[in-house]
Coordinates of C-alpha atoms (C1' of nucleotides) in Angstrom, one line a residue:
Chain A
M9 CA -8.1 -46.4 -64.1
S10 CA -10.7 -44.3 -62.0
K11 CA -11.2 -45.1 -58.3
P12 CA -13.6 -47.9 -58.0
S13 CA -16.9 -47.0 -56.3
L14 CA -20.4 -48.3 -55.6
P15 CA -23.5 -47.4 -57.5
Q16 CA -25.5 -44.9 -55.4
G17 CA -27.6 -46.2 -52.6
T18 CA -25.9 -49.6 -52.6
R19 CA -23.7 -51.1 -49.8
D20 CA -21.2 -53.7 -49.6
F21 CA -21.6 -55.9 -46.4
G22 CA -18.4 -56.9 -44.9
P23 CA -17.8 -60.1 -42.6
D24 CA -19.0 -58.7 -39.4
I25 CA -22.1 -57.2 -41.0
V26 CA -23.1 -60.3 -42.9
R27 CA -22.8 -62.3 -39.8
K28 CA -25.1 -59.9 -37.8
R29 CA -27.7 -59.8 -40.6
A30 CA -27.6 -63.4 -41.1
Y31 CA -28.3 -63.6 -37.2
I32 CA -31.4 -61.5 -37.8
I33 CA -32.5 -63.2 -40.8
D34 CA -31.9 -66.8 -39.8
S35 CA -34.0 -66.1 -36.5
I36 CA -36.9 -64.8 -38.6
K37 CA -36.7 -67.7 -41.1
K38 CA -36.7 -70.3 -38.3
V39 CA -39.8 -68.8 -36.7
F40 CA -41.6 -68.6 -40.2
E41 CA -40.8 -72.3 -40.6
L42 CA -42.0 -73.0 -37.1
Y43 CA -45.3 -71.6 -38.0
G44 CA -45.6 -73.7 -41.2
F45 CA -44.5 -71.2 -43.7
E46 CA -42.7 -72.3 -46.9
P47 CA -39.7 -70.5 -48.7
L48 CA -40.1 -68.9 -52.1
E49 CA -37.6 -67.0 -54.3
T50 CA -38.4 -65.1 -57.5
P51 CA -36.0 -63.6 -60.1
A52 CA -34.2 -60.3 -59.6
M53 CA -35.9 -59.1 -62.7
E54 CA -39.6 -59.3 -63.8
N55 CA -41.3 -58.3 -67.2
L56 CA -41.9 -54.6 -67.1
D57 CA -45.7 -55.1 -67.4
T58 CA -45.8 -57.2 -64.4
L59 CA -44.5 -54.3 -62.4
M60 CA -46.0 -51.3 -64.2
G61 CA -49.1 -49.7 -62.7
K62 CA -49.2 -51.7 -59.4
Y63 CA -47.5 -49.1 -57.2
G64 CA -49.1 -46.0 -58.3
E65 CA -47.9 -43.0 -60.3
E66 CA -45.0 -42.4 -58.0
G67 CA -44.1 -46.0 -57.8
D68 CA -43.9 -46.4 -61.5
K69 CA -41.2 -43.7 -61.7
L70 CA -39.2 -45.7 -59.1
I71 CA -39.0 -48.8 -60.9
F72 CA -35.5 -49.7 -62.1
K73 CA -35.7 -50.5 -65.9
I74 CA -33.3 -52.6 -67.7
L75 CA -32.2 -51.5 -71.1
N76 CA -32.7 -54.3 -73.8
N77 CA -29.7 -55.9 -75.5
G78 CA -29.0 -55.8 -79.2
L79 CA -30.2 -52.2 -79.8
S80 CA -27.2 -51.5 -82.0
D81 CA -28.0 -54.2 -84.2
P82 CA -28.8 -52.5 -87.7
K83 CA -32.1 -54.4 -87.9
N84 CA -33.2 -52.8 -84.6
I85 CA -31.8 -49.3 -84.8
D86 CA -34.8 -47.6 -86.4
K87 CA -37.2 -49.3 -83.9
A88 CA -34.9 -48.4 -81.0
K89 CA -34.8 -44.6 -82.1
A90 CA -38.6 -44.7 -82.5
A91 CA -38.9 -46.2 -79.0
F92 CA -36.5 -43.6 -77.4
E93 CA -38.8 -40.9 -78.6
N94 CA -41.6 -42.6 -76.8
V95 CA -39.5 -43.0 -73.6
L96 CA -38.6 -39.2 -73.7
A97 CA -42.4 -38.5 -73.9
G98 CA -42.7 -40.5 -70.5
K99 CA -44.0 -43.6 -71.8
N100 CA -42.4 -47.1 -71.9
D101 CA -41.5 -49.1 -75.0
K102 CA -40.8 -52.7 -75.1
N103 CA -38.4 -52.1 -78.0
L104 CA -36.2 -50.2 -75.5
T105 CA -36.9 -51.9 -72.1
E106 CA -38.9 -54.8 -71.4
R107 CA -37.6 -56.0 -68.2
A108 CA -37.1 -54.3 -64.8
L109 CA -35.5 -55.1 -61.3
K110 CA -38.3 -56.1 -58.7
Y111 CA -39.5 -53.3 -56.4
D112 CA -41.1 -55.4 -53.7
L113 CA -41.9 -59.0 -52.9
T114 CA -45.7 -58.8 -52.9
I115 CA -46.3 -58.2 -56.6
P116 CA -43.8 -61.0 -57.7
F117 CA -45.6 -63.2 -55.2
A118 CA -49.0 -62.4 -56.6
R119 CA -47.7 -63.2 -60.2
Y120 CA -46.3 -66.5 -59.0
V121 CA -49.6 -67.3 -57.2
A122 CA -51.5 -66.3 -60.3
M123 CA -49.4 -68.5 -62.6
N124 CA -49.5 -71.5 -60.1
H125 CA -52.9 -71.2 -58.4
G126 CA -53.8 -74.6 -59.8
Q127 CA -51.0 -76.6 -58.4
L128 CA -50.8 -74.7 -55.0
T129 CA -52.3 -76.0 -51.8
F130 CA -54.4 -73.5 -50.2
P131 CA -54.1 -71.6 -47.9
F132 CA -50.5 -71.1 -49.2
K133 CA -48.3 -69.7 -46.7
R134 CA -44.9 -68.4 -48.0
Y135 CA -42.1 -66.4 -46.8
Q136 CA -39.5 -64.7 -48.9
V137 CA -36.3 -62.8 -48.0
Q138 CA -34.7 -61.2 -51.1
P139 CA -33.3 -57.9 -52.2
V140 CA -35.5 -55.4 -54.0
W141 CA -34.5 -52.3 -56.0
R142 CA -35.7 -48.7 -56.1
A143 CA -34.7 -45.8 -58.3
D144 CA -35.3 -43.6 -55.5
R145 CA -32.8 -40.9 -54.1
P146 CA -31.2 -42.4 -51.3
Q147 CA -30.9 -40.8 -47.9
K148 CA -30.6 -42.1 -44.2
G149 CA -31.9 -45.5 -43.8
R150 CA -33.2 -45.5 -47.4
Y151 CA -31.2 -47.4 -50.1
R152 CA -31.5 -48.2 -53.7
E153 CA -31.0 -51.9 -53.0
F154 CA -32.4 -53.2 -49.8
Y155 CA -33.7 -56.5 -48.3
Q156 CA -37.5 -57.4 -47.7
C157 CA -38.5 -60.1 -45.5
D158 CA -42.1 -60.9 -46.0
A159 CA -44.5 -63.7 -45.0
D160 CA -48.0 -64.0 -46.4
V161 CA -51.0 -66.4 -46.1
V162 CA -53.2 -66.5 -49.3
G163 CA -56.3 -68.2 -50.1
S164 CA -57.9 -67.8 -46.5
T165 CA -60.2 -65.3 -44.9
S166 CA -59.8 -66.9 -41.4
L167 CA -58.7 -64.5 -38.7
I168 CA -56.6 -67.2 -37.2
N169 CA -54.0 -66.1 -39.7
E170 CA -54.0 -62.7 -38.2
V171 CA -53.6 -64.2 -34.7
E172 CA -50.7 -66.4 -35.9
L173 CA -48.9 -63.5 -37.8
A174 CA -49.1 -61.6 -34.6
G175 CA -47.7 -64.5 -32.8
I176 CA -44.8 -64.5 -35.3
Y177 CA -43.9 -60.9 -34.6
D178 CA -44.1 -61.6 -30.9
K179 CA -41.8 -64.8 -31.0
V180 CA -39.2 -63.2 -33.4
F181 CA -38.7 -60.1 -31.3
A182 CA -38.9 -62.1 -28.1
Q183 CA -36.0 -64.1 -29.6
L184 CA -34.0 -61.1 -30.7
N185 CA -34.6 -59.7 -27.1
I186 CA -36.1 -56.5 -28.5
P187 CA -39.1 -55.4 -26.5
V188 CA -41.8 -54.2 -28.9
E189 CA -45.3 -53.1 -29.0
I190 CA -47.3 -54.8 -31.7
K191 CA -49.9 -52.4 -33.0
L192 CA -53.2 -53.3 -34.4
N193 CA -56.1 -51.6 -36.1
N194 CA -58.5 -52.3 -38.9
R195 CA -59.0 -50.6 -42.2
K196 CA -62.9 -51.2 -41.9
I197 CA -62.9 -48.9 -38.9
L198 CA -61.1 -46.2 -40.8
A199 CA -63.6 -46.7 -43.7
A200 CA -66.3 -46.3 -41.1
L201 CA -64.6 -43.0 -40.2
A202 CA -64.6 -42.0 -43.8
E203 CA -68.2 -42.7 -44.1
C204 CA -69.0 -40.3 -41.2
C205 CA -66.8 -37.5 -43.1
G206 CA -68.3 -37.3 -46.4
G207 CA -68.0 -40.7 -47.9
S208 CA -65.6 -43.7 -48.7
E209 CA -64.0 -41.7 -51.6
K210 CA -62.3 -39.7 -48.7
M211 CA -60.7 -42.9 -47.3
T212 CA -57.2 -42.7 -49.1
D213 CA -57.0 -38.9 -48.2
I214 CA -57.7 -39.8 -44.6
T215 CA -55.5 -42.6 -44.2
V216 CA -52.6 -40.9 -45.9
A217 CA -52.9 -38.0 -43.6
I218 CA -53.4 -39.7 -40.4
D219 CA -50.6 -42.2 -41.2
K220 CA -48.3 -39.3 -40.7
L221 CA -49.6 -38.4 -37.0
D222 CA -46.8 -39.8 -35.0
K223 CA -44.3 -38.0 -37.4
I224 CA -45.8 -34.5 -38.0
G225 CA -48.2 -34.1 -34.9
I226 CA -51.9 -33.4 -34.9
E227 CA -52.1 -29.9 -36.1
K228 CA -50.1 -30.8 -39.2
V229 CA -52.5 -33.6 -39.8
Q230 CA -55.5 -31.4 -39.6
E231 CA -53.7 -29.0 -41.9
E232 CA -53.3 -31.7 -44.5
L233 CA -56.8 -32.8 -44.1
R234 CA -58.0 -29.4 -44.9
Q235 CA -55.7 -29.3 -47.9
R236 CA -57.2 -32.4 -49.0
G237 CA -60.6 -31.1 -49.2
L238 CA -62.2 -31.9 -45.8
N239 CA -64.4 -29.3 -44.0
E240 CA -63.9 -28.2 -40.5
Q241 CA -66.7 -30.3 -39.1
Q242 CA -65.1 -33.5 -40.6
V243 CA -61.6 -32.4 -39.5
D244 CA -63.3 -32.2 -36.0
I245 CA -64.8 -35.7 -36.2
I246 CA -61.4 -37.0 -37.1
T247 CA -59.5 -35.0 -34.3
Q248 CA -61.8 -36.5 -31.8
Y249 CA -61.3 -40.0 -33.2
L250 CA -57.6 -39.7 -33.1
K251 CA -57.8 -38.5 -29.5
I252 CA -59.4 -41.6 -28.2
E253 CA -57.3 -43.1 -25.5
G254 CA -57.2 -45.9 -22.9
T255 CA -56.9 -49.8 -22.7
N256 CA -57.8 -51.9 -25.7
T257 CA -61.3 -52.6 -24.4
E258 CA -61.9 -48.9 -23.5
K259 CA -60.9 -47.8 -27.0
L260 CA -63.2 -50.6 -28.6
D261 CA -66.1 -49.5 -26.4
R262 CA -65.6 -45.9 -27.3
I263 CA -65.7 -46.6 -31.1
K264 CA -68.6 -48.9 -30.7
T265 CA -70.7 -45.9 -29.6
I266 CA -69.5 -44.0 -32.5
F267 CA -69.3 -46.4 -35.4
G268 CA -71.6 -49.4 -34.1
A269 CA -74.3 -48.1 -36.5
S270 CA -72.1 -48.6 -39.6
T271 CA -72.1 -52.2 -40.8
T272 CA -68.5 -51.8 -42.1
G273 CA -67.5 -50.3 -38.6
A274 CA -69.2 -52.9 -36.6
K275 CA -67.5 -55.6 -38.7
G276 CA -64.0 -53.9 -38.2
I277 CA -64.7 -53.9 -34.4
E278 CA -65.8 -57.5 -34.5
E279 CA -62.6 -58.5 -36.3
L280 CA -60.4 -56.7 -33.8
E281 CA -62.2 -58.2 -30.9
Y282 CA -61.7 -61.7 -32.4
I283 CA -58.2 -61.4 -32.8
L284 CA -57.7 -60.0 -29.2
G285 CA -60.1 -62.4 -27.8
Y286 CA -58.3 -65.5 -29.2
P287 CA -56.4 -67.7 -26.9
S288 CA -53.1 -65.8 -26.8
S289 CA -50.0 -67.0 -28.7
L290 CA -48.0 -64.4 -27.2
S291 CA -44.8 -65.0 -25.2
G292 CA -45.8 -62.5 -22.5
K293 CA -42.9 -60.3 -23.3
N294 CA -44.7 -58.1 -25.9
E295 CA -48.1 -56.5 -26.0
L296 CA -50.8 -56.4 -28.7
V297 CA -52.0 -52.9 -28.7
V298 CA -55.0 -51.5 -30.4
D299 CA -53.9 -48.2 -32.1
L300 CA -56.8 -46.4 -33.7
T301 CA -54.4 -44.0 -35.3
L302 CA -52.6 -46.6 -37.2
A303 CA -53.4 -46.3 -40.9
R304 CA -50.5 -47.5 -43.1
G305 CA -49.8 -45.8 -46.2
L306 CA -50.5 -48.5 -48.8
N307 CA -54.1 -48.4 -49.7
Y308 CA -54.7 -51.9 -50.7
Y309 CA -55.2 -53.1 -47.3
T310 CA -58.8 -53.9 -46.3
G311 CA -59.0 -55.4 -42.9
A312 CA -56.5 -55.9 -40.1
I313 CA -53.3 -53.7 -40.2
F314 CA -50.1 -54.3 -38.2
E315 CA -47.2 -52.4 -37.2
V316 CA -44.5 -53.0 -34.8
K317 CA -42.5 -50.5 -32.7
A318 CA -39.4 -51.1 -30.8
K319 CA -39.7 -49.8 -27.1
H320 CA -36.9 -47.5 -25.7
V321 CA -35.5 -46.4 -29.0
T322 CA -36.7 -43.6 -31.3
I323 CA -36.4 -45.6 -34.6
G324 CA -39.7 -45.8 -36.4
S325 CA -41.6 -49.0 -37.2
I326 CA -39.5 -52.3 -37.7
G327 CA -42.3 -54.2 -39.2
G328 CA -45.8 -53.9 -40.8
G329 CA -48.6 -55.5 -42.7
G330 CA -52.2 -56.2 -43.0
R331 CA -55.0 -57.9 -44.9
Y332 CA -55.9 -57.4 -48.6
D333 CA -58.9 -58.8 -50.4
D334 CA -57.8 -59.5 -53.7
L335 CA -54.1 -60.3 -54.4
T336 CA -54.0 -61.7 -57.8
G337 CA -57.1 -60.0 -59.4
L338 CA -54.7 -57.9 -61.3
F339 CA -53.1 -60.9 -63.0
G340 CA -56.6 -62.3 -64.1
V341 CA -57.1 -64.6 -61.2
P342 CA -59.7 -63.1 -58.8
G343 CA -61.0 -64.2 -55.5
I344 CA -57.7 -64.9 -53.7
P345 CA -57.6 -63.0 -50.4
G346 CA -54.5 -62.8 -48.2
V347 CA -52.8 -61.3 -45.0
G348 CA -49.1 -60.6 -44.8
I349 CA -46.4 -59.1 -42.6
S350 CA -42.9 -57.6 -43.3
F351 CA -39.8 -57.2 -41.2
G352 CA -37.6 -54.2 -41.7
V353 CA -34.2 -56.0 -41.6
D354 CA -32.1 -52.9 -41.6
R355 CA -33.9 -51.2 -39.0
I356 CA -34.0 -54.1 -36.8
Y357 CA -30.1 -54.2 -37.3
D358 CA -30.0 -50.5 -36.1
V359 CA -32.1 -51.3 -33.1
L360 CA -30.0 -54.4 -32.0
E361 CA -26.7 -52.2 -32.6
E362 CA -28.1 -49.4 -30.5
L363 CA -29.3 -51.5 -27.7
K364 CA -26.1 -53.6 -28.0
L365 CA -28.1 -56.7 -28.4
F366 CA -26.2 -58.8 -30.8
P367 CA -24.8 -61.9 -28.9
E368 CA -21.1 -62.1 -28.5
Q369 CA -20.8 -65.3 -30.6
V370 CA -22.3 -63.8 -33.6
Q371 CA -19.1 -62.0 -34.2
S372 CA -16.6 -64.9 -34.6
G373 CA -16.2 -67.6 -37.3
T374 CA -12.8 -69.2 -36.5
K375 CA -12.8 -70.7 -32.9
V376 CA -9.0 -71.8 -32.7
L377 CA -6.0 -70.2 -34.4
F378 CA -3.0 -72.4 -34.6
F379 CA 0.2 -70.5 -34.3
N380 CA 2.9 -71.2 -37.0
L381 CA 6.2 -71.3 -35.1
G382 CA 8.4 -73.2 -37.6
D383 CA 8.2 -75.8 -40.3
A384 CA 8.0 -79.0 -38.4
E385 CA 5.8 -77.2 -35.7
S386 CA 3.4 -76.1 -38.2
K387 CA 3.0 -79.5 -39.7
K388 CA 2.1 -81.0 -36.4
A389 CA -0.4 -78.2 -36.0
F390 CA -1.8 -78.8 -39.2
E391 CA -2.5 -82.4 -38.3
L392 CA -4.2 -81.3 -35.1
M393 CA -6.1 -78.7 -36.7
Q394 CA -7.5 -81.3 -39.2
Q395 CA -8.6 -83.5 -36.2
L396 CA -10.4 -80.5 -34.6
R397 CA -12.2 -79.7 -37.9
A398 CA -13.3 -83.2 -38.2
K399 CA -15.1 -82.4 -34.9
S400 CA -16.7 -79.4 -36.4
V401 CA -14.5 -76.9 -34.5
S402 CA -13.7 -74.1 -37.0
C403 CA -10.0 -73.4 -37.0
E404 CA -7.0 -72.2 -39.1
L405 CA -3.4 -72.3 -39.2
Y406 CA -1.5 -69.0 -39.4
H407 CA -0.2 -68.9 -43.0
E408 CA 3.6 -68.4 -42.3
Q409 CA 5.9 -68.3 -39.6
A410 CA 5.7 -65.0 -37.9
K411 CA 6.4 -63.3 -34.6
F412 CA 3.7 -63.9 -31.8
D413 CA 2.8 -60.3 -31.9
K414 CA 1.6 -60.7 -35.4
Q415 CA -0.3 -64.0 -35.0
F416 CA -2.0 -62.6 -31.8
K417 CA -3.1 -59.4 -33.6
Y418 CA -4.5 -61.5 -36.3
A419 CA -6.4 -63.6 -33.8
D420 CA -7.8 -60.4 -32.3
R421 CA -8.9 -58.7 -35.3
K422 CA -10.8 -61.9 -36.4
H423 CA -12.4 -62.2 -32.9
I424 CA -10.9 -65.7 -32.6
A425 CA -11.4 -67.3 -29.1
Y426 CA -8.4 -69.4 -28.7
A427 CA -4.7 -69.7 -29.8
A428 CA -3.3 -73.0 -30.0
M429 CA 0.6 -72.7 -29.9
I430 CA 3.0 -75.4 -30.6
G431 CA 6.7 -74.5 -30.5
S432 CA 9.8 -76.5 -30.6
R433 CA 9.6 -77.4 -26.9
E434 CA 6.0 -78.4 -27.2
L435 CA 6.7 -80.4 -30.2
E436 CA 9.2 -82.4 -28.3
N437 CA 7.0 -82.9 -25.2
G438 CA 3.9 -83.7 -27.4
T439 CA 1.9 -80.8 -25.8
C440 CA 0.2 -77.8 -26.9
N441 CA -0.4 -74.4 -25.2
V442 CA -4.0 -73.4 -25.5
R443 CA -4.8 -69.8 -24.5
N444 CA -8.0 -68.2 -24.1
L445 CA -7.5 -65.0 -25.8
A446 CA -10.3 -63.1 -23.8
T447 CA -9.4 -64.1 -20.2
G448 CA -5.6 -64.7 -20.9
E449 CA -6.0 -68.0 -19.2
Q450 CA -3.7 -70.7 -20.6
K451 CA -3.6 -74.4 -20.4
V452 CA -1.1 -77.2 -21.5
L453 CA -2.8 -80.1 -23.2
F454 CA -1.3 -83.2 -24.6
F455 CA -1.9 -83.6 -28.3
S456 CA -4.3 -86.4 -27.6
E457 CA -6.3 -84.3 -25.2
L458 CA -6.8 -81.4 -27.8
V459 CA -9.2 -83.2 -29.9
D460 CA -11.6 -83.7 -27.0
H461 CA -11.2 -80.2 -25.5
P462 CA -14.5 -78.4 -25.4
F463 CA -13.9 -75.2 -27.5
Chain B
rG24 C1' -38.2 -34.9 -59.4
rU25 C1' -37.0 -30.1 -55.9
rG26 C1' -33.8 -27.9 -52.2
rG27 C1' -29.6 -27.5 -48.8
rC28 C1' -24.5 -29.2 -47.2
rU29 C1' -19.8 -31.6 -48.1
rG30 C1' -15.4 -33.6 -51.5
rU31 C1' -7.7 -32.6 -48.5
rA32 C1' -3.3 -39.6 -47.0
rG33 C1' -6.3 -46.3 -46.7
rC34 C1' -10.0 -44.1 -42.7
rU35 C1' -11.8 -39.6 -39.6
rC36 C1' -10.7 -34.8 -40.1
rA37 C1' -7.4 -29.7 -39.3
rG38 C1' -5.6 -26.0 -42.7
rU39 C1' -5.2 -18.5 -40.5
rU40 C1' -7.4 -12.2 -44.7
rG41 C1' -5.0 -16.1 -50.7
rG42 C1' 1.7 -16.4 -49.4
rU43 C1' 7.9 -20.7 -49.2
rU44 C1' 8.3 -27.7 -49.0
rA45 C1' -0.2 -29.1 -47.3
rG46 C1' -0.6 -31.3 -41.5
rA47 C1' -2.7 -34.3 -37.1
rG48 C1' -5.0 -38.8 -35.2
rC49 C1' -6.1 -43.7 -36.3
rA50 C1' -4.4 -47.7 -39.7
rU51 C1' 0.0 -49.9 -42.3
rC52 C1' 5.2 -51.4 -42.3
rA53 C1' 10.0 -51.5 -39.7
rG54 C1' 12.7 -51.3 -34.9
rA55 C1' 13.1 -51.3 -29.4
rU56 C1' 11.6 -57.2 -28.6
rU57 C1' 14.8 -64.7 -31.7
rG58 C1' 8.7 -68.1 -27.2
rU59 C1' 3.2 -65.0 -25.2
rG60 C1' -1.3 -60.1 -27.8
rG61 C1' -4.6 -55.9 -27.3
rU62 C1' 0.0 -50.9 -23.7
rU63 C1' 4.2 -47.7 -24.6
rC64 C1' 8.3 -45.4 -27.5
rU65 C1' 11.1 -44.5 -32.0
rG66 C1' 11.2 -44.2 -37.1
rA67 C1' 9.4 -44.9 -42.3
rG68 C1' 6.1 -45.0 -46.4
rG69 C1' 1.9 -43.0 -48.1
rG70 C1' -1.3 -36.6 -51.6
rU71 C1' -3.4 -34.9 -59.2
rC72 C1' -6.1 -31.0 -52.1
rG73 C1' -13.0 -34.7 -56.7
rC74 C1' -12.6 -32.9 -62.0
rC75 C1' -12.3 -28.8 -65.8
rG76 C1' -11.8 -23.8 -66.5
rG77 C1' -11.3 -18.5 -64.8
rU78 C1' -9.4 -14.4 -61.4
rU79 C1' -4.2 -13.5 -59.3
rC80 C1' 2.7 -12.3 -59.3
rG81 C1' 0.9 -16.5 -56.5
rA82 C1' -5.2 -20.8 -55.3
rA83 C1' -6.4 -26.6 -51.1
rC84 C1' -8.6 -21.4 -49.9
rC85 C1' -12.0 -16.6 -54.2
rC86 C1' -15.5 -17.3 -58.9
rG87 C1' -18.0 -20.4 -62.8
rG88 C1' -19.2 -25.2 -64.4
rU89 C1' -19.1 -30.4 -63.7
rU90 C1' -19.2 -34.8 -61.0
rA91 C1' -19.7 -37.8 -56.6
rG92 C1' -21.5 -38.5 -51.7
rC93 C1' -24.6 -36.9 -47.5
rC94 C1' -29.1 -34.6 -45.5
rA95 C1' -34.2 -32.8 -46.2
rC96 C1' -39.0 -32.8 -49.0
rC97 C1' -42.4 -35.8 -52.1
rC98 C1' -43.1 -41.0 -51.5
rC99 C1' -41.8 -45.2 -49.1
rA100 C1' -38.9 -50.1 -46.3

RNA sequence: GUGGCUGUAGCUCAGUUGGUUAGAGCAUCAGAUUGUGGUUCUGAGGGUCGCCGGUUCGAACCCGGUUAGCCACCCCA
């Protein structure tokens, strides 16, 4: 027997971690529900053609493919061998693999909407929290299996959706006590910038480069722009654009003078102003900040784009999203626009850990541990425990008679708040010693009082 | 896919220019302690030094290969 191990880039989540993650995910789900979003789950695997070609050339390589069953069946062997040649040549072949693990939540959602658009009520607002898989090489903060947590509204071009999504970000992070900056920009403004710099075909090059700004700095961005074929004058325009500073209104005024003439640019500015000018749904704890340098790597965004950064920590973005024009066109159902956001659960976890913001009670499951101090004693304890459970107090009885030391240690390790001790003397008196394990404070309660004790 | 670093006890890691029987801390178990924990003290168990080969009188240590993990790049969450 070889040592058991995990596949590269995957993780087990122990009890403590599951509890903490559930705290994050439950908070997010509750807010989604509060805003009228409905849950959706899709299978772990999709047909390979549903996924292929949707994530670019790089993305295709990172899709986890599933080998077909029954390849060794004599009647399939020749086909399988021929298929393998195809695969070696870098192509896919259905005779070898026709299914794959899902790569993100957006494409399966698009597939679902395309399949069910006749039945759905639009605008359709869905949220989805599920694992996805990537055949990437893992590194810090990057895994081969990880959770995505998405909410999208499809079938509506109304900017009220953007306002609502910003509100969701604000509400979630206010609840989790993480101060954040919700950054907002608009792809149409970036499109206008591209127009000024030699045409819209440069749009992707420009966004990919300036998306890296906060990571690599202005000089490297300029270098990358040159590498991507922009001339000095164009790099100069972009540099000036990236240096625009001030309040939201100041920034908007500034770009109005630059891009006001461009219809696309004017539209983008108008959209930004609409979102910012809408009666605020924000808690007041977080700010909505126009960040003209925000670009987002994904090039299917066409309107508003979002990104959320936690204040006071160096960790990168903990959420992002934006508007796209045509979600389901790839699946033969054109004309369904949408806007969505995503939460980075793993990074939010790291932020909460770093800022020590996980509430104490997240840690514990069992509230009361009944000590086992003998046969007759434990039977009485068992009865009392059942009464407490009937009142929804989670509790357990130590599994065997043991020294106090052991039972205390067990309680400690499971972060149990109270120990209920019934020994021979207590059994005789009809009492129970209830000890608060954090404070050491101990009370004597009659059996009848225990059930109503506020744990 | 490309590059760098690391594999020694359950965990975190020492291990001298290659030299007797490979160590520590934490954890576990037992005792000090037969009714009150997180402290302390004593003791015990626990190892294919990732794996295969080579050099050598002798390898955890040097060399080659292999495998796994981590980190960075590309890309992304």
